[in-house]
């Protein structure tokens, strides 16, 4: 498991601090990226995984990718928000193998706010060292959600089974890859391989390649 987590890569899509009101109201959100929310003042609500969370100061909130989600603000609030992805190996969603906490109470809220402000400063920088700093800040936030996480053993077994396939795809993107060739790397029948791959990665093998 440690070897898998050592391949973790963070990709930040967008980050900001906004003053929100009743117009912050969404239904049926289901995006390919994860979200982290921190509420500076005021309150809002998010609903996902059959649970309602109250967005208030003193906590961080996580919404994994592809979560059916509803969000709204009954009055006003100031919110920091991060859209990102956390992947291991050759593109496996971290939250497919670790079941995280969706809400964490902050022991040192001032430090988290300081880190969020710093992230605002470095997020748009083109300097490589600043990008490393932004990456480190997100990793520190992620740790709060996954330190007591439950490992999805079934997903981990799929990773082990498909690790060679994913590496092979990554190394041969410039070539014409077919299903039979990929299935042979996992020593599986093409149809069975395709069904397992789709269950594991969320898309069929050829579509996964095209998305790369």
PDB file of C-alpha atoms in Angstrom:
ATOM      1  CA  UNK A   1       0.000   0.000   0.000  1.00  0.00           C
ATOM      2  CA  UNK A   2       2.852   2.372   0.832  1.00  0.00           C
ATOM      3  CA  UNK A   3       4.339   1.815  -2.634  1.00  0.00           C
ATOM      4  CA  UNK A   4       1.024   2.839  -4.186  1.00  0.00           C
ATOM      5  CA  UNK A   5       0.696   6.001  -2.055  1.00  0.00           C
ATOM      6  CA  UNK A   6       4.268   6.996  -2.928  1.00  0.00           C
ATOM      7  CA  UNK A   7       3.065   7.555  -6.513  1.00  0.00           C
ATOM      8  CA  UNK A   8       0.507  10.187  -5.433  1.00  0.00           C
ATOM      9  CA  UNK A   9       0.220  13.160  -7.791  1.00  0.00           C
ATOM     10  CA  UNK A  10      -1.808  16.294  -7.137  1.00  0.00           C
ATOM     11  CA  UNK A  11      -3.368  18.389  -9.893  1.00  0.00           C
ATOM     12  CA  UNK A  12      -4.959  21.690  -8.861  1.00  0.00           C
ATOM     13  CA  UNK A  13      -7.591  22.966 -11.291  1.00  0.00           C
ATOM     14  CA  UNK A  14      -8.772  26.109  -9.568  1.00  0.00           C
ATOM     15  CA  UNK A  15      -8.753  27.768  -6.147  1.00  0.00           C
ATOM     16  CA  UNK A  16     -10.224  30.946  -4.737  1.00  0.00           C
ATOM     17  CA  UNK A  17     -11.845  32.798  -1.862  1.00  0.00           C
ATOM     18  CA  UNK A  18     -15.384  34.050  -2.482  1.00  0.00           C
ATOM     19  CA  UNK A  19     -18.115  35.929  -0.661  1.00  0.00           C
ATOM     20  CA  UNK A  20     -21.297  33.975  -1.349  1.00  0.00           C
ATOM     21  CA  UNK A  21     -25.018  34.496  -0.855  1.00  0.00           C
ATOM     22  CA  UNK A  22     -28.280  32.748  -1.712  1.00  0.00           C
ATOM     23  CA  UNK A  23     -27.243  32.578  -5.367  1.00  0.00           C
ATOM     24  CA  UNK A  24     -24.769  29.849  -4.371  1.00  0.00           C
ATOM     25  CA  UNK A  25     -27.224  27.053  -5.004  1.00  0.00           C
ATOM     26  CA  UNK A  26     -26.517  23.898  -7.005  1.00  0.00           C
ATOM     27  CA  UNK A  27     -28.262  20.592  -7.594  1.00  0.00           C
ATOM     28  CA  UNK A  28     -26.993  17.346  -9.077  1.00  0.00           C
ATOM     29  CA  UNK A  29     -23.325  18.335  -9.229  1.00  0.00           C
ATOM     30  CA  UNK A  30     -21.167  15.397 -10.270  1.00  0.00           C
ATOM     31  CA  UNK A  31     -17.720  16.464 -11.427  1.00  0.00           C
ATOM     32  CA  UNK A  32     -14.495  14.636 -12.264  1.00  0.00           C
ATOM     33  CA  UNK A  33     -12.551  16.620  -9.641  1.00  0.00           C
ATOM     34  CA  UNK A  34     -12.547  16.646  -5.839  1.00  0.00           C
ATOM     35  CA  UNK A  35     -13.433  19.674  -3.719  1.00  0.00           C
ATOM     36  CA  UNK A  36     -12.174  21.020  -0.401  1.00  0.00           C
ATOM     37  CA  UNK A  37     -14.230  23.721   1.353  1.00  0.00           C
ATOM     38  CA  UNK A  38     -13.342  25.964   4.273  1.00  0.00           C
ATOM     39  CA  UNK A  39     -15.876  28.500   5.535  1.00  0.00           C
ATOM     40  CA  UNK A  40     -14.351  31.659   7.005  1.00  0.00           C
ATOM     41  CA  UNK A  41     -17.677  33.055   8.222  1.00  0.00           C
ATOM     42  CA  UNK A  42     -21.384  32.487   7.701  1.00  0.00           C
ATOM     43  CA  UNK A  43     -22.788  29.076   6.834  1.00  0.00           C
ATOM     44  CA  UNK A  44     -23.813  26.865   3.952  1.00  0.00           C
ATOM     45  CA  UNK A  45     -24.808  23.272   3.332  1.00  0.00           C
ATOM     46  CA  UNK A  46     -23.662  20.405   1.132  1.00  0.00           C
ATOM     47  CA  UNK A  47     -25.335  17.037   0.681  1.00  0.00           C
ATOM     48  CA  UNK A  48     -23.495  14.005  -0.706  1.00  0.00           C
ATOM     49  CA  UNK A  49     -23.179  10.290   0.067  1.00  0.00           C
ATOM     50  CA  UNK A  50     -26.632  10.458   1.708  1.00  0.00           C
ATOM     51  CA  UNK A  51     -25.440  12.880   4.371  1.00  0.00           C
ATOM     52  CA  UNK A  52     -25.965  16.604   4.991  1.00  0.00           C
ATOM     53  CA  UNK A  53     -22.993  18.692   6.146  1.00  0.00           C
ATOM     54  CA  UNK A  54     -23.220  22.191   7.638  1.00  0.00           C
ATOM     55  CA  UNK A  55     -20.396  24.412   6.360  1.00  0.00           C
ATOM     56  CA  UNK A  56     -19.247  26.485   9.321  1.00  0.00           C
ATOM     57  CA  UNK A  57     -15.897  27.854  10.545  1.00  0.00           C
ATOM     58  CA  UNK A  58     -13.609  25.455  12.365  1.00  0.00           C
ATOM     59  CA  UNK A  59     -13.854  22.592   9.882  1.00  0.00           C
ATOM     60  CA  UNK A  60     -12.605  21.426   6.496  1.00  0.00           C
ATOM     61  CA  UNK A  61     -14.880  19.516   4.128  1.00  0.00           C
ATOM     62  CA  UNK A  62     -14.015  17.100   1.322  1.00  0.00           C
ATOM     63  CA  UNK A  63     -16.160  16.003  -1.621  1.00  0.00           C
ATOM     64  CA  UNK A  64     -14.513  13.217  -3.688  1.00  0.00           C
ATOM     65  CA  UNK A  65     -14.742  13.179  -7.506  1.00  0.00           C
ATOM     66  CA  UNK A  66     -17.931  11.889  -9.129  1.00  0.00           C
ATOM     67  CA  UNK A  67     -19.994  12.506  -5.998  1.00  0.00           C
ATOM     68  CA  UNK A  68     -23.629  13.408  -6.558  1.00  0.00           C
ATOM     69  CA  UNK A  69     -23.854  16.635  -4.621  1.00  0.00           C
ATOM     70  CA  UNK A  70     -26.222  19.451  -3.685  1.00  0.00           C
ATOM     71  CA  UNK A  71     -24.936  22.745  -2.259  1.00  0.00           C
ATOM     72  CA  UNK A  72     -26.592  25.945  -1.058  1.00  0.00           C
ATOM     73  CA  UNK A  73     -26.143  29.008   1.122  1.00  0.00           C
ATOM     74  CA  UNK A  74     -29.212  30.199   3.072  1.00  0.00           C
ATOM     75  CA  UNK A  75     -27.864  33.722   3.587  1.00  0.00           C
ATOM     76  CA  UNK A  76     -24.193  34.722   3.321  1.00  0.00           C
ATOM     77  CA  UNK A  77     -20.789  33.145   3.829  1.00  0.00           C
ATOM     78  CA  UNK A  78     -17.125  33.612   2.943  1.00  0.00           C
ATOM     79  CA  UNK A  79     -15.579  30.454   1.589  1.00  0.00           C
ATOM     80  CA  UNK A  80     -12.213  29.148   0.412  1.00  0.00           C
ATOM     81  CA  UNK A  81     -12.605  26.386  -2.173  1.00  0.00           C
ATOM     82  CA  UNK A  82     -10.197  24.104  -4.009  1.00  0.00           C
ATOM     83  CA  UNK A  83     -10.901  21.967  -7.080  1.00  0.00           C
ATOM     84  CA  UNK A  84      -8.250  19.294  -7.566  1.00  0.00           C
ATOM     85  CA  UNK A  85      -7.491  15.669  -8.291  1.00  0.00           C
ATOM     86  CA  UNK A  86      -5.346  13.247  -6.326  1.00  0.00           C
ATOM     87  CA  UNK A  87      -4.225  10.206  -8.310  1.00  0.00           C
ATOM     88  CA  UNK A  88      -1.884   7.283  -7.765  1.00  0.00           C
ATOM     89  CA  UNK A  89      -0.036   5.069 -10.235  1.00  0.00           C
ATOM     90  CA  UNK A  90      -1.154   5.931 -13.768  1.00  0.00           C
ATOM     91  CA  UNK A  91      -4.319   7.860 -12.971  1.00  0.00           C
ATOM     92  CA  UNK A  92      -6.203   5.927 -10.285  1.00  0.00           C
ATOM     93  CA  UNK A  93      -8.358   8.194  -8.123  1.00  0.00           C
ATOM     94  CA  UNK A  94      -6.974   8.191  -4.558  1.00  0.00           C
ATOM     95  CA  UNK A  95     -10.480   8.070  -3.112  1.00  0.00           C
ATOM     96  CA  UNK A  96     -11.203   4.864  -5.002  1.00  0.00           C
ATOM     97  CA  UNK A  97      -8.766   3.039  -2.750  1.00  0.00           C
ATOM     98  CA  UNK A  98      -9.055   5.085   0.461  1.00  0.00           C
ATOM     99  CA  UNK A  99     -12.428   5.900   1.968  1.00  0.00           C
ATOM    100  CA  UNK A 100     -11.758   9.309   3.577  1.00  0.00           C
ATOM    101  CA  UNK A 101     -13.450  11.385   6.217  1.00  0.00           C
ATOM    102  CA  UNK A 102     -15.676  14.005   4.585  1.00  0.00           C
ATOM    103  CA  UNK A 103     -15.490  16.438   7.501  1.00  0.00           C
ATOM    104  CA  UNK A 104     -12.615  17.200   9.875  1.00  0.00           C
ATOM    105  CA  UNK A 105     -12.579  19.447  12.908  1.00  0.00           C
ATOM    106  CA  UNK A 106      -9.533  21.714  12.889  1.00  0.00           C
ATOM    107  CA  UNK A 107      -7.254  21.630  15.915  1.00  0.00           C
ATOM    108  CA  UNK A 108      -5.299  24.654  14.682  1.00  0.00           C
ATOM    109  CA  UNK A 109      -7.681  26.726  12.564  1.00  0.00           C
ATOM    110  CA  UNK A 110      -5.351  29.735  12.412  1.00  0.00           C
ATOM    111  CA  UNK A 111      -2.666  27.597  10.786  1.00  0.00           C
ATOM    112  CA  UNK A 112      -5.105  26.276   8.165  1.00  0.00           C
ATOM    113  CA  UNK A 113      -6.231  29.820   7.319  1.00  0.00           C
ATOM    114  CA  UNK A 114      -2.586  30.855   7.019  1.00  0.00           C
ATOM    115  CA  UNK A 115      -2.001  27.952   4.621  1.00  0.00           C
ATOM    116  CA  UNK A 116      -5.056  28.866   2.550  1.00  0.00           C
ATOM    117  CA  UNK A 117      -3.869  32.456   2.256  1.00  0.00           C
ATOM    118  CA  UNK A 118      -0.435  31.219   1.244  1.00  0.00           C
ATOM    119  CA  UNK A 119      -2.017  28.962  -1.352  1.00  0.00           C
ATOM    120  CA  UNK A 120      -3.736  32.017  -2.846  1.00  0.00           C
ATOM    121  CA  UNK A 121      -0.337  33.693  -3.150  1.00  0.00           C
ATOM    122  CA  UNK A 122       1.439  30.774  -4.834  1.00  0.00           C
ATOM    123  CA  UNK A 123      -1.414  29.243  -6.867  1.00  0.00           C
ATOM    124  CA  UNK A 124      -1.003  31.475  -9.928  1.00  0.00           C
ATOM    125  CA  UNK A 125       2.782  31.607  -9.841  1.00  0.00           C
ATOM    126  CA  UNK A 126       4.683  30.178 -12.800  1.00  0.00           C
ATOM    127  CA  UNK A 127       7.747  29.460 -10.665  1.00  0.00           C
ATOM    128  CA  UNK A 128       8.300  25.730 -10.217  1.00  0.00           C
ATOM    129  CA  UNK A 129       9.218  26.124  -6.544  1.00  0.00           C
ATOM    130  CA  UNK A 130       5.835  27.807  -5.919  1.00  0.00           C
ATOM    131  CA  UNK A 131       4.030  24.928  -7.620  1.00  0.00           C
ATOM    132  CA  UNK A 132       5.825  22.520  -5.288  1.00  0.00           C
ATOM    133  CA  UNK A 133       4.690  24.622  -2.344  1.00  0.00           C
ATOM    134  CA  UNK A 134       1.065  24.551  -3.532  1.00  0.00           C
ATOM    135  CA  UNK A 135       1.329  20.782  -3.962  1.00  0.00           C
ATOM    136  CA  UNK A 136       2.656  20.417  -0.409  1.00  0.00           C
ATOM    137  CA  UNK A 137      -0.192  22.474   1.054  1.00  0.00           C
ATOM    138  CA  UNK A 138      -2.815  20.307  -0.649  1.00  0.00           C
ATOM    139  CA  UNK A 139      -1.063  17.137   0.550  1.00  0.00           C
ATOM    140  CA  UNK A 140      -1.155  18.473   4.121  1.00  0.00           C
ATOM    141  CA  UNK A 141      -4.889  19.106   3.802  1.00  0.00           C
ATOM    142  CA  UNK A 142      -5.435  15.645   2.318  1.00  0.00           C
ATOM    143  CA  UNK A 143      -3.646  14.040   5.242  1.00  0.00           C
ATOM    144  CA  UNK A 144      -6.332  15.361   7.583  1.00  0.00           C
ATOM    145  CA  UNK A 145      -8.999  13.498   5.605  1.00  0.00           C
ATOM    146  CA  UNK A 146      -7.189  10.212   4.992  1.00  0.00           C
ATOM    147  CA  UNK A 147      -5.129   9.648   8.151  1.00  0.00           C
ATOM    148  CA  UNK A 148      -7.913   7.470   9.607  1.00  0.00           C
ATOM    149  CA  UNK A 149      -9.280   6.273   6.281  1.00  0.00           C
ATOM    150  CA  UNK A 150     -10.529   2.793   5.467  1.00  0.00           C
ATOM    151  CA  UNK A 151      -8.679   0.939   2.703  1.00  0.00           C
ATOM    152  CA  UNK A 152     -10.857  -0.414  -0.099  1.00  0.00           C
ATOM    153  CA  UNK A 153      -9.191  -3.817  -0.358  1.00  0.00           C
ATOM    154  CA  UNK A 154     -11.078  -4.746  -3.530  1.00  0.00           C
ATOM    155  CA  UNK A 155      -9.793  -1.663  -5.330  1.00  0.00           C
ATOM    156  CA  UNK A 156      -6.252  -2.280  -4.122  1.00  0.00           C
ATOM    157  CA  UNK A 157      -6.387  -5.815  -5.514  1.00  0.00           C
ATOM    158  CA  UNK A 158      -7.472  -4.359  -8.870  1.00  0.00           C
ATOM    159  CA  UNK A 159      -4.554  -1.922  -8.778  1.00  0.00           C
ATOM    160  CA  UNK A 160      -2.118  -4.776  -8.273  1.00  0.00           C
ATOM    161  CA  UNK A 161      -3.766  -6.684 -11.129  1.00  0.00           C
ATOM    162  CA  UNK A 162      -3.775  -3.707 -13.528  1.00  0.00           C
ATOM    163  CA  UNK A 163      -0.517  -1.993 -12.548  1.00  0.00           C
ATOM    164  CA  UNK A 164       1.381  -3.521 -15.480  1.00  0.00           C
ATOM    165  CA  UNK A 165      -1.468  -2.635 -17.854  1.00  0.00           C
ATOM    166  CA  UNK A 166      -1.551   1.004 -16.735  1.00  0.00           C
ATOM    167  CA  UNK A 167       2.229   1.296 -17.011  1.00  0.00           C
ATOM    168  CA  UNK A 168       2.128  -0.288 -20.465  1.00  0.00           C
ATOM    169  CA  UNK A 169      -0.531   2.191 -21.607  1.00  0.00           C
ATOM    170  CA  UNK A 170       1.461   5.143 -20.277  1.00  0.00           C
ATOM    171  CA  UNK A 171       4.636   3.990 -22.025  1.00  0.00           C
ATOM    172  CA  UNK A 172       2.933   3.293 -25.367  1.00  0.00           C
ATOM    173  CA  UNK A 173       0.462   6.127 -25.848  1.00  0.00           C
ATOM    174  CA  UNK A 174       2.100   6.909 -29.184  1.00  0.00           C
ATOM    175  CA  UNK A 175       1.199   3.447 -30.479  1.00  0.00           C
ATOM    176  CA  UNK A 176      -2.043   1.835 -31.606  1.00  0.00           C
ATOM    177  CA  UNK A 177      -3.187  -0.238 -28.623  1.00  0.00           C
ATOM    178  CA  UNK A 178      -5.963  -2.801 -28.836  1.00  0.00           C
ATOM    179  CA  UNK A 179      -8.033  -4.622 -26.252  1.00  0.00           C
ATOM    180  CA  UNK A 180      -6.510  -8.038 -26.890  1.00  0.00           C
ATOM    181  CA  UNK A 181      -2.995  -6.713 -26.367  1.00  0.00           C
ATOM    182  CA  UNK A 182      -3.952  -5.006 -23.084  1.00  0.00           C
ATOM    183  CA  UNK A 183      -5.803  -8.070 -21.781  1.00  0.00           C
ATOM    184  CA  UNK A 184      -2.727 -10.221 -22.389  1.00  0.00           C
ATOM    185  CA  UNK A 185      -0.737  -8.020 -19.989  1.00  0.00           C
ATOM    186  CA  UNK A 186      -3.168  -8.967 -17.222  1.00  0.00           C
ATOM    187  CA  UNK A 187      -3.409 -12.592 -18.397  1.00  0.00           C
ATOM    188  CA  UNK A 188      -7.177 -12.249 -18.838  1.00  0.00           C
ATOM    189  CA  UNK A 189      -9.727 -12.877 -21.571  1.00  0.00           C
ATOM    190  CA  UNK A 190     -10.400  -9.580 -23.446  1.00  0.00           C
ATOM    191  CA  UNK A 191     -14.106  -9.412 -22.511  1.00  0.00           C
ATOM    192  CA  UNK A 192     -13.495 -10.220 -18.858  1.00  0.00           C
ATOM    193  CA  UNK A 193     -10.565  -7.796 -18.795  1.00  0.00           C
ATOM    194  CA  UNK A 194     -12.669  -5.014 -20.307  1.00  0.00           C
ATOM    195  CA  UNK A 195     -15.455  -5.518 -17.755  1.00  0.00           C
ATOM    196  CA  UNK A 196     -13.013  -5.515 -14.833  1.00  0.00           C
ATOM    197  CA  UNK A 197     -11.132  -2.496 -16.148  1.00  0.00           C
ATOM    198  CA  UNK A 198     -14.385  -0.551 -16.549  1.00  0.00           C
ATOM    199  CA  UNK A 199     -15.444  -1.449 -13.010  1.00  0.00           C
ATOM    200  CA  UNK A 200     -12.075  -0.389 -11.647  1.00  0.00           C
ATOM    201  CA  UNK A 201     -11.344   2.744 -13.698  1.00  0.00           C
ATOM    202  CA  UNK A 202     -14.900   3.866 -14.415  1.00  0.00           C
ATOM    203  CA  UNK A 203     -14.433   3.780 -18.207  1.00  0.00           C
ATOM    204  CA  UNK A 204     -13.667   1.053 -20.794  1.00  0.00           C
ATOM    205  CA  UNK A 205      -9.968   0.519 -21.652  1.00  0.00           C
ATOM    206  CA  UNK A 206     -10.041   2.159 -25.094  1.00  0.00           C
ATOM    207  CA  UNK A 207     -11.902   5.209 -23.782  1.00  0.00           C
ATOM    208  CA  UNK A 208      -9.352   5.470 -20.971  1.00  0.00           C
ATOM    209  CA  UNK A 209      -6.572   5.533 -23.581  1.00  0.00           C
ATOM    210  CA  UNK A 210      -8.363   8.172 -25.651  1.00  0.00           C
ATOM    211  CA  UNK A 211      -8.771  10.364 -22.554  1.00  0.00           C
ATOM    212  CA  UNK A 212      -5.014  10.235 -22.004  1.00  0.00           C
TER     213      UNK A 212
END
